[in-house]
Coordinates of C-alpha atoms and ligand atoms in Angstrom, one line a residue:
Chain I
M813 CA 7.6 -57.6 2.7
F814 CA 6.6 -55.1 0.0
I815 CA 3.2 -54.3 1.4
T816 CA 2.6 -54.5 5.2
I817 CA -0.8 -53.5 6.5
R818 CA -1.7 -53.7 10.2
N819 CA -5.0 -53.0 11.8
L820 CA -6.0 -50.6 9.0
T821 CA -9.2 -48.8 9.6
K822 CA -10.9 -46.2 7.4
S823 CA -14.1 -44.5 8.5
F824 CA -16.2 -41.6 7.1
K825 CA -18.5 -39.3 8.9
K826 CA -21.8 -39.1 7.0
G827 CA -24.0 -36.7 8.9
P828 CA -24.5 -38.1 12.4
N829 CA -23.4 -41.6 11.3
L830 CA -19.9 -43.0 11.1
I831 CA -19.4 -45.4 8.2
T832 CA -16.4 -47.7 8.5
P833 CA -15.8 -49.4 5.1
L834 CA -12.5 -50.9 6.4
Q835 CA -12.0 -52.3 9.9
N836 CA -8.8 -53.5 11.5
L837 CA -7.5 -55.0 8.3
S838 CA -4.1 -56.7 8.2
L839 CA -2.3 -58.0 5.2
E840 CA 1.1 -58.7 3.8
A841 CA 2.4 -59.1 0.3
P842 CA 5.9 -59.8 -1.0
R843 CA 7.4 -57.9 -3.9
G844 CA 6.2 -59.0 -7.3
E845 CA 3.1 -60.7 -6.0
F846 CA -0.1 -60.4 -8.1
L847 CA -3.0 -60.0 -5.6
A848 CA -6.7 -60.2 -6.6
L849 CA -9.2 -58.6 -4.3
M850 CA -12.8 -59.8 -4.5
G851 CA -15.9 -59.1 -2.5
P852 CA -19.5 -57.9 -2.8
S853 CA -20.3 -54.4 -3.8
G854 CA -19.7 -52.0 -0.9
S855 CA -17.3 -54.3 0.9
G856 CA -14.5 -51.7 0.8
K857 CA -12.4 -52.9 -2.1
T858 CA -11.9 -49.5 -3.7
T859 CA -11.4 -48.0 -0.3
L860 CA -8.6 -50.4 0.4
L861 CA -7.1 -50.0 -3.0
N862 CA -7.1 -46.2 -2.7
L863 CA -5.3 -46.4 0.7
I864 CA -2.6 -48.7 -0.8
A865 CA -2.3 -46.3 -3.8
G866 CA -1.9 -43.3 -1.5
I867 CA -5.0 -41.7 -2.9
D868 CA -6.5 -41.5 0.5
S869 CA -5.2 -41.7 4.1
P870 CA -6.4 -44.2 6.7
T871 CA -8.2 -43.2 9.9
S872 CA -5.9 -45.5 12.0
G873 CA -3.5 -48.4 11.5
D874 CA -0.2 -48.9 9.7
L875 CA 0.4 -49.0 6.0
M876 CA 4.0 -49.6 4.8
I877 CA 4.9 -50.0 1.2
D878 CA 8.5 -50.8 0.3
D879 CA 9.6 -49.1 3.6
H880 CA 7.5 -46.0 3.0
D881 CA 5.3 -45.2 5.9
V882 CA 2.4 -44.2 3.6
A883 CA -0.1 -43.9 6.3
R884 CA 1.8 -40.9 7.8
L885 CA 2.4 -39.0 4.7
S886 CA 0.8 -35.6 4.2
R887 CA -1.3 -34.9 1.2
A888 CA 1.5 -33.2 -0.6
Q889 CA 3.9 -36.0 0.2
L890 CA 1.4 -38.5 -1.0
T891 CA 1.1 -36.7 -4.3
K892 CA 4.8 -36.9 -4.8
W893 CA 5.1 -40.5 -3.6
R894 CA 2.3 -41.6 -6.1
S895 CA 4.1 -39.8 -9.0
R896 CA 7.2 -42.1 -8.4
H897 CA 5.9 -45.3 -7.0
V898 CA 2.4 -46.0 -8.1
G899 CA 0.5 -46.7 -11.3
Y900 CA -3.3 -46.6 -11.1
I901 CA -5.5 -48.4 -13.6
F902 CA -9.1 -47.5 -13.6
Q903 CA -12.2 -49.5 -14.7
L904 CA -13.1 -46.7 -17.1
Y905 CA -9.5 -45.9 -18.2
H906 CA -9.7 -42.2 -17.4
L907 CA -7.7 -41.1 -20.3
V908 CA -7.6 -37.4 -21.1
P909 CA -9.8 -37.2 -24.2
I910 CA -8.1 -34.2 -25.8
L911 CA -4.6 -35.7 -25.7
S912 CA -3.3 -38.4 -28.0
A913 CA -2.4 -41.8 -26.7
F914 CA 1.3 -40.8 -26.7
E915 CA 0.5 -37.6 -24.8
N916 CA -1.5 -39.5 -22.3
V917 CA 1.3 -41.9 -21.7
E918 CA 3.8 -39.0 -21.4
L919 CA 1.8 -37.3 -18.6
P920 CA 3.6 -39.0 -15.6
L921 CA 7.0 -38.3 -17.3
L922 CA 6.4 -34.6 -17.3
L923 CA 6.7 -34.7 -13.6
M924 CA 10.2 -36.1 -13.8
P925 CA 13.5 -34.4 -14.7
L926 CA 13.7 -35.9 -18.2
S927 CA 14.6 -34.4 -21.5
R928 CA 12.2 -34.4 -24.4
S929 CA 13.9 -37.3 -26.1
E930 CA 14.1 -39.3 -22.9
R931 CA 10.4 -38.9 -22.5
R932 CA 9.8 -39.8 -26.1
A933 CA 11.8 -43.0 -25.8
R934 CA 10.1 -44.1 -22.6
A935 CA 6.6 -43.3 -23.8
D936 CA 7.3 -45.1 -27.0
A937 CA 8.6 -48.1 -25.1
A938 CA 5.5 -48.2 -22.9
L939 CA 3.2 -48.0 -25.8
D940 CA 5.3 -50.7 -27.5
L941 CA 4.9 -53.0 -24.5
V942 CA 1.1 -52.8 -24.6
G943 CA 1.2 -53.3 -28.4
L944 CA -0.1 -49.9 -29.4
S945 CA 2.9 -48.3 -31.1
D946 CA 0.8 -47.8 -34.2
R947 CA -1.9 -45.9 -32.3
A948 CA 0.3 -43.4 -30.6
Q949 CA -1.2 -40.4 -32.4
H950 CA -4.8 -41.4 -31.9
R951 CA -7.0 -39.8 -29.4
P952 CA -9.0 -41.9 -26.9
P953 CA -12.4 -41.4 -28.7
E954 CA -10.8 -43.1 -31.7
L955 CA -9.8 -46.2 -29.8
S956 CA -11.7 -49.3 -28.7
G957 CA -12.3 -49.9 -25.0
G958 CA -9.5 -52.6 -24.9
Q959 CA -7.1 -50.3 -26.6
E960 CA -8.0 -47.4 -24.3
Q961 CA -7.3 -49.7 -21.3
R962 CA -3.9 -50.7 -22.8
V963 CA -3.0 -47.0 -23.2
A964 CA -4.0 -46.5 -19.6
I965 CA -1.7 -49.4 -18.6
A966 CA 1.1 -47.9 -20.6
R967 CA 0.5 -44.6 -18.7
A968 CA 0.5 -46.5 -15.4
I969 CA 3.9 -48.2 -16.1
V970 CA 5.7 -45.5 -18.1
H971 CA 7.5 -44.1 -15.0
D972 CA 8.4 -47.6 -13.9
P973 CA 6.6 -47.7 -10.5
E974 CA 7.0 -50.8 -8.3
L975 CA 3.3 -50.9 -7.5
L976 CA 0.3 -51.2 -9.8
V977 CA -3.2 -51.0 -8.5
A978 CA -6.2 -51.7 -10.8
D979 CA -9.8 -51.2 -9.9
E980 CA -11.9 -53.7 -12.0
P981 CA -9.6 -53.2 -15.1
T982 CA -11.7 -55.6 -17.2
G983 CA -15.0 -54.6 -15.8
D984 CA -16.1 -52.7 -18.9
L985 CA -14.5 -55.0 -21.5
D986 CA -15.6 -57.9 -23.6
G987 CA -14.1 -61.3 -23.0
E988 CA -11.4 -61.1 -25.7
S989 CA -10.2 -57.6 -24.6
A990 CA -10.4 -58.7 -21.0
R991 CA -8.1 -61.7 -21.6
S992 CA -5.5 -59.6 -23.4
I993 CA -5.5 -57.0 -20.5
L994 CA -5.1 -59.9 -18.0
A995 CA -2.3 -61.4 -20.0
L996 CA -0.6 -58.0 -20.0
L997 CA -0.9 -57.6 -16.2
T998 CA 0.4 -61.2 -15.7
S999 CA 3.4 -60.4 -17.8
L1000 CA 4.0 -57.1 -15.9
S1001 CA 4.1 -59.1 -12.7
Q1002 CA 6.0 -62.1 -13.9
D1003 CA 8.5 -60.5 -16.3
H1004 CA 8.8 -57.0 -14.9
G1005 CA 8.5 -57.8 -11.2
K1006 CA 5.6 -55.4 -10.6
T1007 CA 3.6 -55.9 -7.4
I1008 CA -0.1 -55.7 -8.5
V1009 CA -3.3 -55.3 -6.5
M1010 CA -6.3 -55.8 -8.7
V1011 CA -9.9 -55.5 -7.6
T1012 CA -12.3 -57.7 -9.6
H1013 CA -15.7 -59.2 -9.6
D1014 CA -14.8 -61.8 -12.2
P1015 CA -13.5 -65.1 -10.9
K1016 CA -11.8 -65.8 -14.2
A1017 CA -9.9 -62.6 -13.8
A1018 CA -9.0 -63.4 -10.2
A1019 CA -7.7 -66.8 -11.4
V1020 CA -4.7 -65.2 -13.1
A1021 CA -3.5 -63.8 -9.7
N1022 CA -1.0 -65.5 -7.4
R1023 CA -3.4 -65.1 -4.5
V1024 CA -7.1 -64.1 -4.1
L1025 CA -8.3 -62.1 -1.1
H1026 CA -11.9 -61.8 -0.2
L1027 CA -13.3 -58.7 1.5
E1028 CA -16.6 -58.6 3.3
K1029 CA -17.9 -55.7 5.3
G1030 CA -14.5 -54.2 5.5
Q1031 CA -12.7 -57.3 6.7
L1032 CA -10.8 -60.1 5.0
V1033 CA -12.6 -63.4 5.1
N1034 CA -11.0 -66.8 4.5
P1035 CA -12.5 -69.1 3.3
P1036 CA -15.0 -66.8 1.5
A1037 CA -18.6 -67.1 2.7
T1038 CA -20.2 -65.9 -0.6
P1039 CA -22.5 -68.5 -2.2
A1040 CA -20.6 -68.3 -5.6
S1041 CA -17.3 -69.1 -4.0
A1042 CA -18.9 -71.7 -1.8
V1043 CA -19.8 -73.7 -4.8
S1044 CA -16.2 -73.9 -6.0
Chain P
M1326 CA 3.5 -28.4 -14.5
L1327 CA 1.1 -29.4 -17.3
P1328 CA 2.2 -28.3 -20.7
I1329 CA 0.6 -25.2 -22.2
T1330 CA -0.7 -27.4 -25.0
Y1331 CA -3.1 -29.0 -22.5
A1332 CA -4.5 -25.5 -21.7
I1333 CA -4.8 -24.6 -25.4
R1334 CA -6.5 -27.9 -26.4
N1335 CA -8.9 -27.5 -23.5
L1336 CA -9.9 -24.1 -24.9
F1337 CA -11.0 -25.7 -28.1
R1338 CA -12.8 -28.5 -26.4
D1339 CA -15.9 -26.5 -26.5
P1340 CA -15.8 -23.8 -29.3
S1341 CA -19.0 -22.2 -28.2
R1342 CA -17.7 -21.7 -24.7
L1343 CA -14.4 -20.3 -26.2
L1344 CA -16.5 -17.9 -28.2
Q1345 CA -18.5 -16.8 -25.2
T1346 CA -15.4 -16.3 -23.1
V1347 CA -13.5 -14.3 -25.7
G1348 CA -16.6 -12.3 -26.7
G1349 CA -17.6 -11.7 -23.1
S1350 CA -14.2 -10.6 -22.0
A1351 CA -13.9 -8.4 -25.1
L1352 CA -17.2 -6.8 -24.1
V1353 CA -16.2 -6.2 -20.5
V1354 CA -12.8 -4.8 -21.4
L1355 CA -14.3 -2.6 -24.1
L1356 CA -16.9 -1.2 -21.6
V1357 CA -14.1 -0.5 -19.1
I1358 CA -12.0 1.2 -21.7
A1359 CA -15.0 3.3 -22.9
A1360 CA -16.0 4.3 -19.4
A1361 CA -12.4 5.2 -18.5
A1362 CA -11.9 7.1 -21.7
L1363 CA -15.2 8.9 -21.3
T1364 CA -14.7 10.0 -17.7
R1365 CA -11.0 10.7 -18.3
G1366 CA -11.8 12.8 -21.4
M1367 CA -14.4 14.7 -19.5
E1368 CA -12.1 15.5 -16.6
G1369 CA -9.2 16.2 -18.9
V1370 CA -11.0 18.8 -21.0
L1371 CA -12.1 20.7 -18.0
E1372 CA -8.7 20.5 -16.4
A1373 CA -7.1 21.7 -19.5
T1374 CA -9.4 24.6 -19.9
G1375 CA -8.7 26.3 -16.6
S1376 CA -5.4 28.1 -16.2
A1377 CA -3.8 28.8 -12.8
Q1378 CA -2.6 32.0 -14.2
N1379 CA -6.1 33.3 -15.0
V1380 CA -8.4 34.9 -12.5
I1381 CA -12.1 35.5 -13.3
L1382 CA -14.0 38.4 -11.8
V1383 CA -17.7 37.5 -11.5
G1384 CA -20.6 39.1 -9.8
A1385 CA -20.7 38.3 -6.1
G1386 CA -23.0 35.3 -5.6
S1387 CA -22.5 33.9 -9.2
E1388 CA -19.2 32.1 -8.5
E1389 CA -20.8 28.8 -9.7
S1390 CA -21.8 30.0 -13.1
I1391 CA -20.3 32.7 -15.3
E1392 CA -23.4 32.6 -17.6
R1393 CA -25.6 33.8 -14.7
S1394 CA -23.1 36.5 -13.5
E1395 CA -23.5 40.2 -14.2
V1396 CA -20.5 42.5 -14.0
H1397 CA -20.6 46.3 -14.5
L1398 CA -18.9 47.5 -17.7
D1399 CA -16.5 49.6 -15.7
A1400 CA -15.0 46.6 -14.0
E1401 CA -12.8 45.8 -17.0
S1402 CA -10.9 49.1 -17.0
A1403 CA -10.9 49.4 -13.2
A1404 CA -9.2 46.1 -12.8
A1405 CA -6.8 46.8 -15.6
T1406 CA -5.6 49.9 -13.9
A1407 CA -5.9 49.0 -10.2
V1408 CA -4.3 45.5 -10.3
S1409 CA -0.6 45.9 -11.0
G1410 CA 1.4 43.0 -12.3
L1411 CA -1.1 41.7 -14.9
S1412 CA 0.4 40.3 -18.0
S1413 CA 0.6 43.0 -20.7
P1414 CA 2.0 41.8 -24.0
L1415 CA 2.7 44.7 -26.4
G1416 CA 1.7 47.1 -23.7
I1417 CA -2.0 46.0 -23.6
T1418 CA -3.1 44.9 -20.2
A1419 CA -4.6 41.4 -20.3
A1420 CA -8.0 42.2 -18.8
S1421 CA -10.9 41.0 -21.0
G1422 CA -14.5 41.7 -20.2
E1423 CA -16.7 39.1 -21.8
I1424 CA -20.3 38.1 -22.2
L1425 CA -21.2 34.4 -21.9
Y1426 CA -24.6 33.3 -23.1
M1427 CA -26.1 29.9 -23.7
A1428 CA -28.5 30.0 -26.7
P1429 CA -29.5 28.0 -29.7
L1430 CA -28.0 28.8 -33.0
T1431 CA -29.3 27.9 -36.4
I1432 CA -27.2 26.8 -39.4
A1433 CA -28.1 26.8 -43.1
G1434 CA -30.7 24.1 -43.5
G1435 CA -32.5 25.0 -40.3
H1436 CA -30.6 22.8 -37.9
E1437 CA -30.7 24.3 -34.4
E1438 CA -28.4 23.4 -31.5
P1439 CA -27.7 25.1 -28.2
A1440 CA -24.2 26.5 -27.9
L1441 CA -22.1 28.6 -25.6
L1442 CA -21.7 32.1 -27.1
R1443 CA -18.9 34.3 -26.0
G1444 CA -19.0 38.1 -26.7
V1445 CA -15.4 39.3 -26.9
T1446 CA -13.1 42.1 -27.8
E1447 CA -9.7 41.6 -29.2
K1448 CA -8.3 41.5 -25.7
A1449 CA -9.8 38.0 -25.3
L1450 CA -6.8 36.5 -27.0
L1451 CA -4.5 38.0 -24.3
V1452 CA -6.2 35.9 -21.6
H1453 CA -7.3 32.8 -23.5
T1454 CA -3.8 32.1 -24.5
R1455 CA -4.4 28.7 -26.0
V1456 CA -6.8 30.1 -28.6
R1457 CA -5.3 30.5 -32.0
V1458 CA -7.1 31.5 -35.2
I1459 CA -6.4 28.7 -37.6
E1460 CA -8.5 29.8 -40.5
G1461 CA -10.0 33.1 -41.6
A1462 CA -10.0 36.0 -39.2
Y1463 CA -11.1 37.3 -35.8
P1464 CA -14.8 38.4 -35.9
S1465 CA -15.7 42.0 -36.7
P1466 CA -19.3 43.3 -35.9
G1467 CA -21.7 41.1 -37.8
Q1468 CA -19.4 38.2 -37.8
V1469 CA -18.7 35.2 -35.6
M1470 CA -15.7 32.9 -35.1
V1471 CA -16.4 29.3 -34.4
G1472 CA -14.4 26.7 -32.4
R1473 CA -12.8 23.9 -34.3
L1474 CA -15.2 21.2 -33.0
M1475 CA -18.4 23.3 -33.3
Y1476 CA -19.4 21.3 -36.3
R1477 CA -19.6 18.1 -34.2
R1478 CA -22.3 19.7 -32.1
F1479 CA -24.5 20.2 -35.2
G1480 CA -23.5 16.8 -36.5
V1481 CA -22.4 18.3 -39.9
E1482 CA -19.3 18.4 -42.0
A1483 CA -16.5 20.8 -41.0
L1484 CA -17.1 22.5 -44.3
D1485 CA -20.6 23.5 -43.4
L1486 CA -19.1 25.8 -40.7
A1487 CA -16.2 27.1 -42.8
P1488 CA -15.5 30.9 -43.1
G1489 CA -18.0 32.5 -45.4
R1490 CA -20.9 30.4 -44.3
T1491 CA -23.6 31.9 -42.1
I1492 CA -25.0 31.0 -38.7
A1493 CA -28.2 32.6 -37.2
F1494 CA -29.1 33.8 -33.7
G1495 CA -32.8 34.0 -33.8
K1496 CA -33.5 36.0 -37.0
T1497 CA -30.1 37.7 -37.1
E1498 CA -27.6 36.2 -39.5
F1499 CA -23.9 36.2 -38.9
T1500 CA -21.1 35.4 -41.3
I1501 CA -18.4 33.0 -40.1
S1502 CA -15.2 35.0 -40.2
G1503 CA -12.9 32.3 -39.0
I1504 CA -12.2 29.1 -37.1
F1505 CA -10.1 28.9 -33.9
E1506 CA -8.5 26.1 -32.0
A1507 CA -7.8 25.8 -28.3
P1508 CA -6.4 22.3 -28.1
G1509 CA -7.9 20.0 -25.4
T1510 CA -10.3 22.7 -24.0
V1511 CA -14.0 23.3 -23.9
L1512 CA -13.5 26.5 -25.8
E1513 CA -13.3 24.6 -29.0
S1514 CA -17.1 24.2 -29.1
E1515 CA -17.8 27.8 -28.4
V1516 CA -18.9 30.5 -30.9
W1517 CA -17.3 33.9 -30.4
F1518 CA -19.2 37.1 -31.2
D1519 CA -18.2 40.7 -31.3
R1520 CA -19.0 41.8 -27.7
N1521 CA -21.3 44.7 -28.8
D1522 CA -23.3 42.4 -31.1
L1523 CA -23.9 39.9 -28.3
A1524 CA -24.8 42.7 -25.9
T1525 CA -27.4 44.0 -28.4
L1526 CA -28.8 40.5 -29.1
T1527 CA -29.2 39.6 -25.5
Q1528 CA -30.3 43.1 -24.5
R1529 CA -27.9 43.5 -21.7
D1530 CA -25.6 46.4 -20.6
T1531 CA -23.4 44.3 -18.3
L1532 CA -20.5 41.9 -18.8
S1533 CA -20.6 38.3 -17.5
A1534 CA -17.1 38.3 -16.3
V1535 CA -13.7 40.0 -16.5
Y1536 CA -10.8 37.6 -17.3
L1537 CA -7.4 38.7 -15.9
R1538 CA -4.1 37.1 -16.8
L1539 CA -1.5 37.3 -14.0
D1540 CA 2.1 38.1 -14.6
D1541 CA 3.8 39.2 -11.3
A1542 CA 0.5 39.7 -9.6
E1543 CA -0.9 37.1 -7.2
F1544 CA -4.4 35.9 -6.8
D1545 CA -4.6 37.9 -3.6
D1546 CA -3.9 41.1 -5.4
V1547 CA -7.0 40.6 -7.4
H1548 CA -8.9 39.6 -4.3
V1549 CA -7.8 42.8 -2.5
F1550 CA -9.1 44.7 -5.6
T1551 CA -12.6 43.2 -5.2
L1552 CA -12.6 44.3 -1.6
Q1553 CA -11.4 47.8 -2.4
R1554 CA -14.0 48.2 -5.1
N1555 CA -16.8 46.6 -3.2
D1556 CA -19.1 49.0 -5.0
L1557 CA -18.7 46.8 -8.1
E1558 CA -19.8 43.7 -6.0
L1559 CA -17.2 41.4 -7.6
S1560 CA -15.9 38.1 -6.6
A1561 CA -12.5 36.7 -7.8
I1562 CA -12.0 33.0 -8.6
R1563 CA -9.0 31.3 -10.1
E1564 CA -9.9 29.9 -13.5
D1565 CA -8.5 26.4 -12.8
K1566 CA -10.6 26.3 -9.6
Y1567 CA -13.7 27.3 -11.5
Y1568 CA -13.3 24.4 -13.9
E1569 CA -12.4 22.0 -11.1
K1570 CA -15.7 22.9 -9.5
L1571 CA -17.5 22.5 -12.8
S1572 CA -15.9 19.1 -13.1
S1573 CA -17.1 18.0 -9.7
F1574 CA -20.5 19.2 -10.8
Y1575 CA -20.4 16.5 -13.5
A1576 CA -19.2 13.8 -11.1
P1577 CA -22.7 12.2 -11.0
I1578 CA -22.5 11.8 -14.8
R1579 CA -19.2 10.1 -14.5
A1580 CA -20.5 7.9 -11.8
M1581 CA -23.5 7.0 -13.9
T1582 CA -21.1 6.0 -16.8
W1583 CA -19.3 3.6 -14.5
V1584 CA -22.5 2.2 -13.0
T1585 CA -23.9 1.6 -16.4
A1586 CA -20.7 -0.1 -17.6
A1587 CA -20.5 -2.1 -14.4
L1588 CA -24.1 -3.4 -14.8
V1589 CA -23.6 -4.6 -18.4
A1590 CA -20.2 -6.0 -17.5
A1591 CA -21.7 -7.8 -14.5
G1592 CA -24.1 -9.5 -16.8
A1593 CA -21.3 -10.7 -19.0
I1594 CA -19.2 -11.8 -16.1
F1595 CA -22.1 -13.7 -14.5
G1596 CA -22.8 -15.5 -17.7
G1597 CA -19.1 -16.3 -18.2
L1598 CA -18.8 -17.6 -14.7
N1599 CA -21.8 -19.9 -15.2
T1600 CA -20.4 -21.4 -18.3
L1601 CA -17.0 -21.9 -16.6
Y1602 CA -18.6 -23.6 -13.6
A1603 CA -20.3 -26.0 -16.0
A1604 CA -17.2 -26.5 -18.1
F1605 CA -14.9 -27.2 -15.1
A1606 CA -17.5 -29.4 -13.3
S1607 CA -17.5 -31.8 -16.3
R1608 CA -13.7 -32.2 -15.7
I1609 CA -13.7 -33.1 -12.0
R1610 CA -12.8 -36.7 -12.7
E1611 CA -10.1 -35.8 -15.2
M1612 CA -8.6 -33.4 -12.6
A1613 CA -8.7 -36.2 -10.0
T1614 CA -7.0 -38.6 -12.5
L1615 CA -4.2 -36.1 -13.1
Q1616 CA -3.8 -35.8 -9.3
S1617 CA -3.7 -39.5 -8.9
I1618 CA -0.8 -39.5 -11.5
G1619 CA 1.0 -37.0 -9.3
Y1620 CA 0.0 -33.5 -10.4
T1621 CA -0.5 -31.1 -7.5
R1622 CA -3.6 -29.1 -7.2
T1623 CA -1.6 -26.0 -7.6
A1624 CA -0.3 -27.2 -11.0
L1625 CA -3.8 -28.0 -12.1
L1626 CA -5.1 -24.6 -10.8
L1627 CA -2.4 -22.9 -12.8
S1628 CA -3.3 -24.8 -15.9
L1629 CA -7.0 -23.8 -15.5
V1630 CA -6.0 -20.1 -15.0
Q1631 CA -3.7 -20.3 -18.0
E1632 CA -6.5 -21.6 -20.1
S1633 CA -8.8 -18.8 -19.0
L1634 CA -6.2 -16.1 -19.4
L1635 CA -5.6 -17.3 -23.0
A1636 CA -9.3 -16.6 -23.7
T1637 CA -9.7 -13.4 -21.8
L1638 CA -6.5 -11.9 -23.1
T1639 CA -7.6 -12.8 -26.7
G1640 CA -10.8 -10.9 -25.8
T1641 CA -8.8 -8.0 -24.4
L1642 CA -6.8 -7.8 -27.7
L1643 CA -10.1 -7.9 -29.6
A1644 CA -11.4 -5.1 -27.4
F1645 CA -8.3 -3.0 -28.1
V1646 CA -8.7 -3.5 -31.8
L1647 CA -12.4 -2.5 -31.6
A1648 CA -11.5 0.5 -29.4
M1649 CA -8.9 1.7 -31.8
F1650 CA -11.4 1.6 -34.7
F1651 CA -14.4 2.9 -33.0
L1652 CA -13.4 4.8 -29.8
D1653 CA -10.0 6.4 -30.4
G1654 CA -10.3 9.9 -31.6
L1655 CA -14.1 9.9 -31.3
S1656 CA -15.3 13.3 -30.2
I1657 CA -18.4 13.4 -28.0
P1658 CA -20.4 16.7 -27.8
L1659 CA -21.7 17.4 -24.4
S1660 CA -23.4 20.6 -23.1
L1661 CA -20.2 21.8 -21.5
G1662 CA -18.1 21.2 -24.5
T1663 CA -16.8 18.5 -26.9
F1664 CA -14.1 16.2 -25.8
T1665 CA -12.2 13.5 -27.5
M1666 CA -11.8 9.9 -26.4
E1667 CA -8.2 8.8 -26.4
L1668 CA -6.5 5.5 -25.8
T1669 CA -3.9 6.8 -23.4
P1670 CA -1.3 4.5 -21.9
G1671 CA -3.2 4.7 -18.6
I1672 CA -6.4 3.6 -20.3
I1673 CA -4.7 0.7 -22.1
L1674 CA -3.2 -0.4 -18.8
T1675 CA -6.7 -0.3 -17.3
G1676 CA -8.0 -2.5 -20.1
L1677 CA -5.2 -4.9 -19.8
G1678 CA -5.6 -5.1 -16.0
T1679 CA -9.3 -5.9 -16.5
G1680 CA -8.5 -8.7 -18.9
L1681 CA -6.0 -10.2 -16.5
A1682 CA -8.4 -9.8 -13.5
L1683 CA -11.1 -11.6 -15.5
G1684 CA -8.8 -14.5 -16.4
T1685 CA -7.5 -15.0 -12.9
F1686 CA -10.1 -13.9 -10.4
G1687 CA -12.9 -15.0 -12.6
T1688 CA -11.4 -18.5 -12.9
L1689 CA -10.5 -19.1 -9.3
P1690 CA -14.0 -19.8 -7.9
P1691 CA -15.0 -22.4 -10.5
A1692 CA -11.5 -23.8 -10.6
L1693 CA -11.3 -24.2 -6.8
R1694 CA -14.7 -25.8 -6.8
C1695 CA -13.6 -28.3 -9.4
L1696 CA -10.5 -29.1 -7.4
K1697 CA -12.2 -29.2 -4.0
P1698 CA -13.8 -32.7 -3.8
A1699 CA -11.7 -35.4 -2.0
L1700 CA -9.7 -37.5 -4.5
P1701 CA -11.6 -40.8 -4.0
V1702 CA -14.9 -39.1 -4.4
A1703 CA -13.8 -37.1 -7.5
L1704 CA -12.4 -40.3 -9.1
R1705 CA -15.8 -41.9 -8.7
S1706 CA -17.7 -39.0 -10.3
S1707 CA -18.7 -39.3 -13.9
Ligands
ATP2017 N1 -15.8 -40.8 0.7 C1 -16.8 -41.6 1.2 N2 -17.7 -41.1 2.1 C2 -18.6 -41.9 2.7 N3 -18.7 -43.2 2.5 C3 -17.8 -43.7 1.6 C4 -16.8 -43.0 1.0 N4 -16.1 -43.8 0.2 C5 -16.7 -45.0 0.3 N5 -17.7 -45.0 1.2 C6 -18.5 -46.1 1.6 O1 -17.7 -47.2 2.0 C7 -18.2 -48.4 1.6 C8 -17.2 -49.2 0.7 O2 -17.1 -48.5 -0.5 P1 -16.1 -49.0 -1.6 O3 -16.2 -48.1 -2.8 O4 -14.8 -49.3 -1.1 O5 -16.8 -50.4 -2.0 P2 -16.4 -51.4 -3.2 O6 -16.1 -52.7 -2.5 O7 -15.3 -50.8 -4.0 O8 -17.8 -51.5 -4.0 P3 -18.0 -51.7 -5.5 O9 -17.8 -53.1 -5.8 O10 -19.4 -51.3 -5.7 O11 -17.0 -50.8 -6.2 C9 -19.5 -48.1 0.9 O12 -20.6 -48.3 1.8 C10 -19.4 -46.6 0.5 O13 -20.6 -46.0 0.5
MG2018 MG1 -15.2 -50.2 -6.0

């Protein structure tokens, strides 16, 4: 298994209260699977995604990704692990506005022992893959939302991580742009063997995934008990 | 590590903030340079004036102020003969009885300024060895010789106090016979009179002090002399110690200089910090994104410090340029003498250190605050 999660629990202390957005969650996913994660607001989707991406550490439970015991890594180790193995795609792209598309995509490569020309070649290839070679020198404010998200995807794949996580990547896009982003993600999973975990509210987006998981109050539910899903 | 271009572009993200940081740090560094040059110049001129080889005989009880001291006329010759081992170039013993008097002088045009007047004989040159007549001649009766920086005190051109011009004490006019220098000392803003003239003008029949220049003699030899001739009621002080004491007398002024500089600087630093807090706070999500990519907090902190240093060191450079144009070589007339502000290597280092400290220590609090929130929280912030 590429992702193995057992009894994963995450809780926060908020004043005197203990909030537990994830409780005893278990999950497995093989390499190359495209997973969609759905669920109502506050159900713990982002919390789970952040744990899988090594952005945060669980309170208890096991989290293995490609034989890395991610749950036991220190903060510094997590930072290093992310830089090699994870690409994170955000709903609002999170590009650095003062850097060009090319420079944004180059960011993960600056952490690797690569020559300038190697970086150039890899960043160009990533931009080419998302179809934005001609926008390399543009800065984010000069790009459309769909283009920004494609630059963000190029940045997430440029260092060739096995795992991609996306938190509502189409949540801020119009239908047309959303479709092209979803096509891109599908291709990354099918043609490039990336394992993808995507949080989404949109059933049409979830439909492109190999498997759809439903979260509710920090636990996976199957079949979903939400009214919208009940209809289908 | 983030490339330096990231730091540079960030600087230009907000031109008004850049302007404030550069201007603010320039102001702070300039203030520090000015305060350092001012206090250093003040100390320096007093240190340079006193010589360890000179001993001053003053009236017992007037050790703090030669101007208030009274010494019997006989003390000059008594000391010259009784103390052996005084310097005696060309066979003349270096013992100079002098009158010191603080009084206003008037120059042509009616401009009046207080000045330190010194009544001397030719022997004064044997003890004040740094004094050299650079123009004209030593004063005869009816004449005065003015220090090289005297004109600064009146705020006039050097030409207005050139030999041949007149200067008045009350209603009595004196012709300027010459100009003297005594590099780096307070003597350069004194006016030297013929001793008898000054005695008449001030209606006194005593000296203010007798200056002795030691050769083989020790300070103790002079001290013993004051004990042997206790009828003269003298007290011996080393000239360098006298000026050291005078310097400590001005310590509150130096402290005030620093306090004033610190207050203005604190305002600039406070304003700068505020802008920096706001500027960095707006970048919390970006910092979190860079961390999610794999940049360490240390790398980001370094980039932020780099960014600030670029601005504060530019400000420091600006401060140096301004200081070179407006401070370096500026002479400041004070009651105790005129001194010149100089950009010495020590002062330049102080300014540079200030710029570096502003860029690093000034950046750390806002930068750390920007990097402090947990990653998931920071990523959610807008
Ligand atoms: N750092 C935190 N401190 C305290 N509570 C938190 C923290 N992070 C998340 N939570 C809480 O955990 C719960 C789940 O949050 P999460 O962001 O995972 O939900 P979500 O499913 O992504 O919701 P949405 O669809 O609105 O993005 C929420 O109740 C949230 O308030
Ligand atoms: Mg969420």
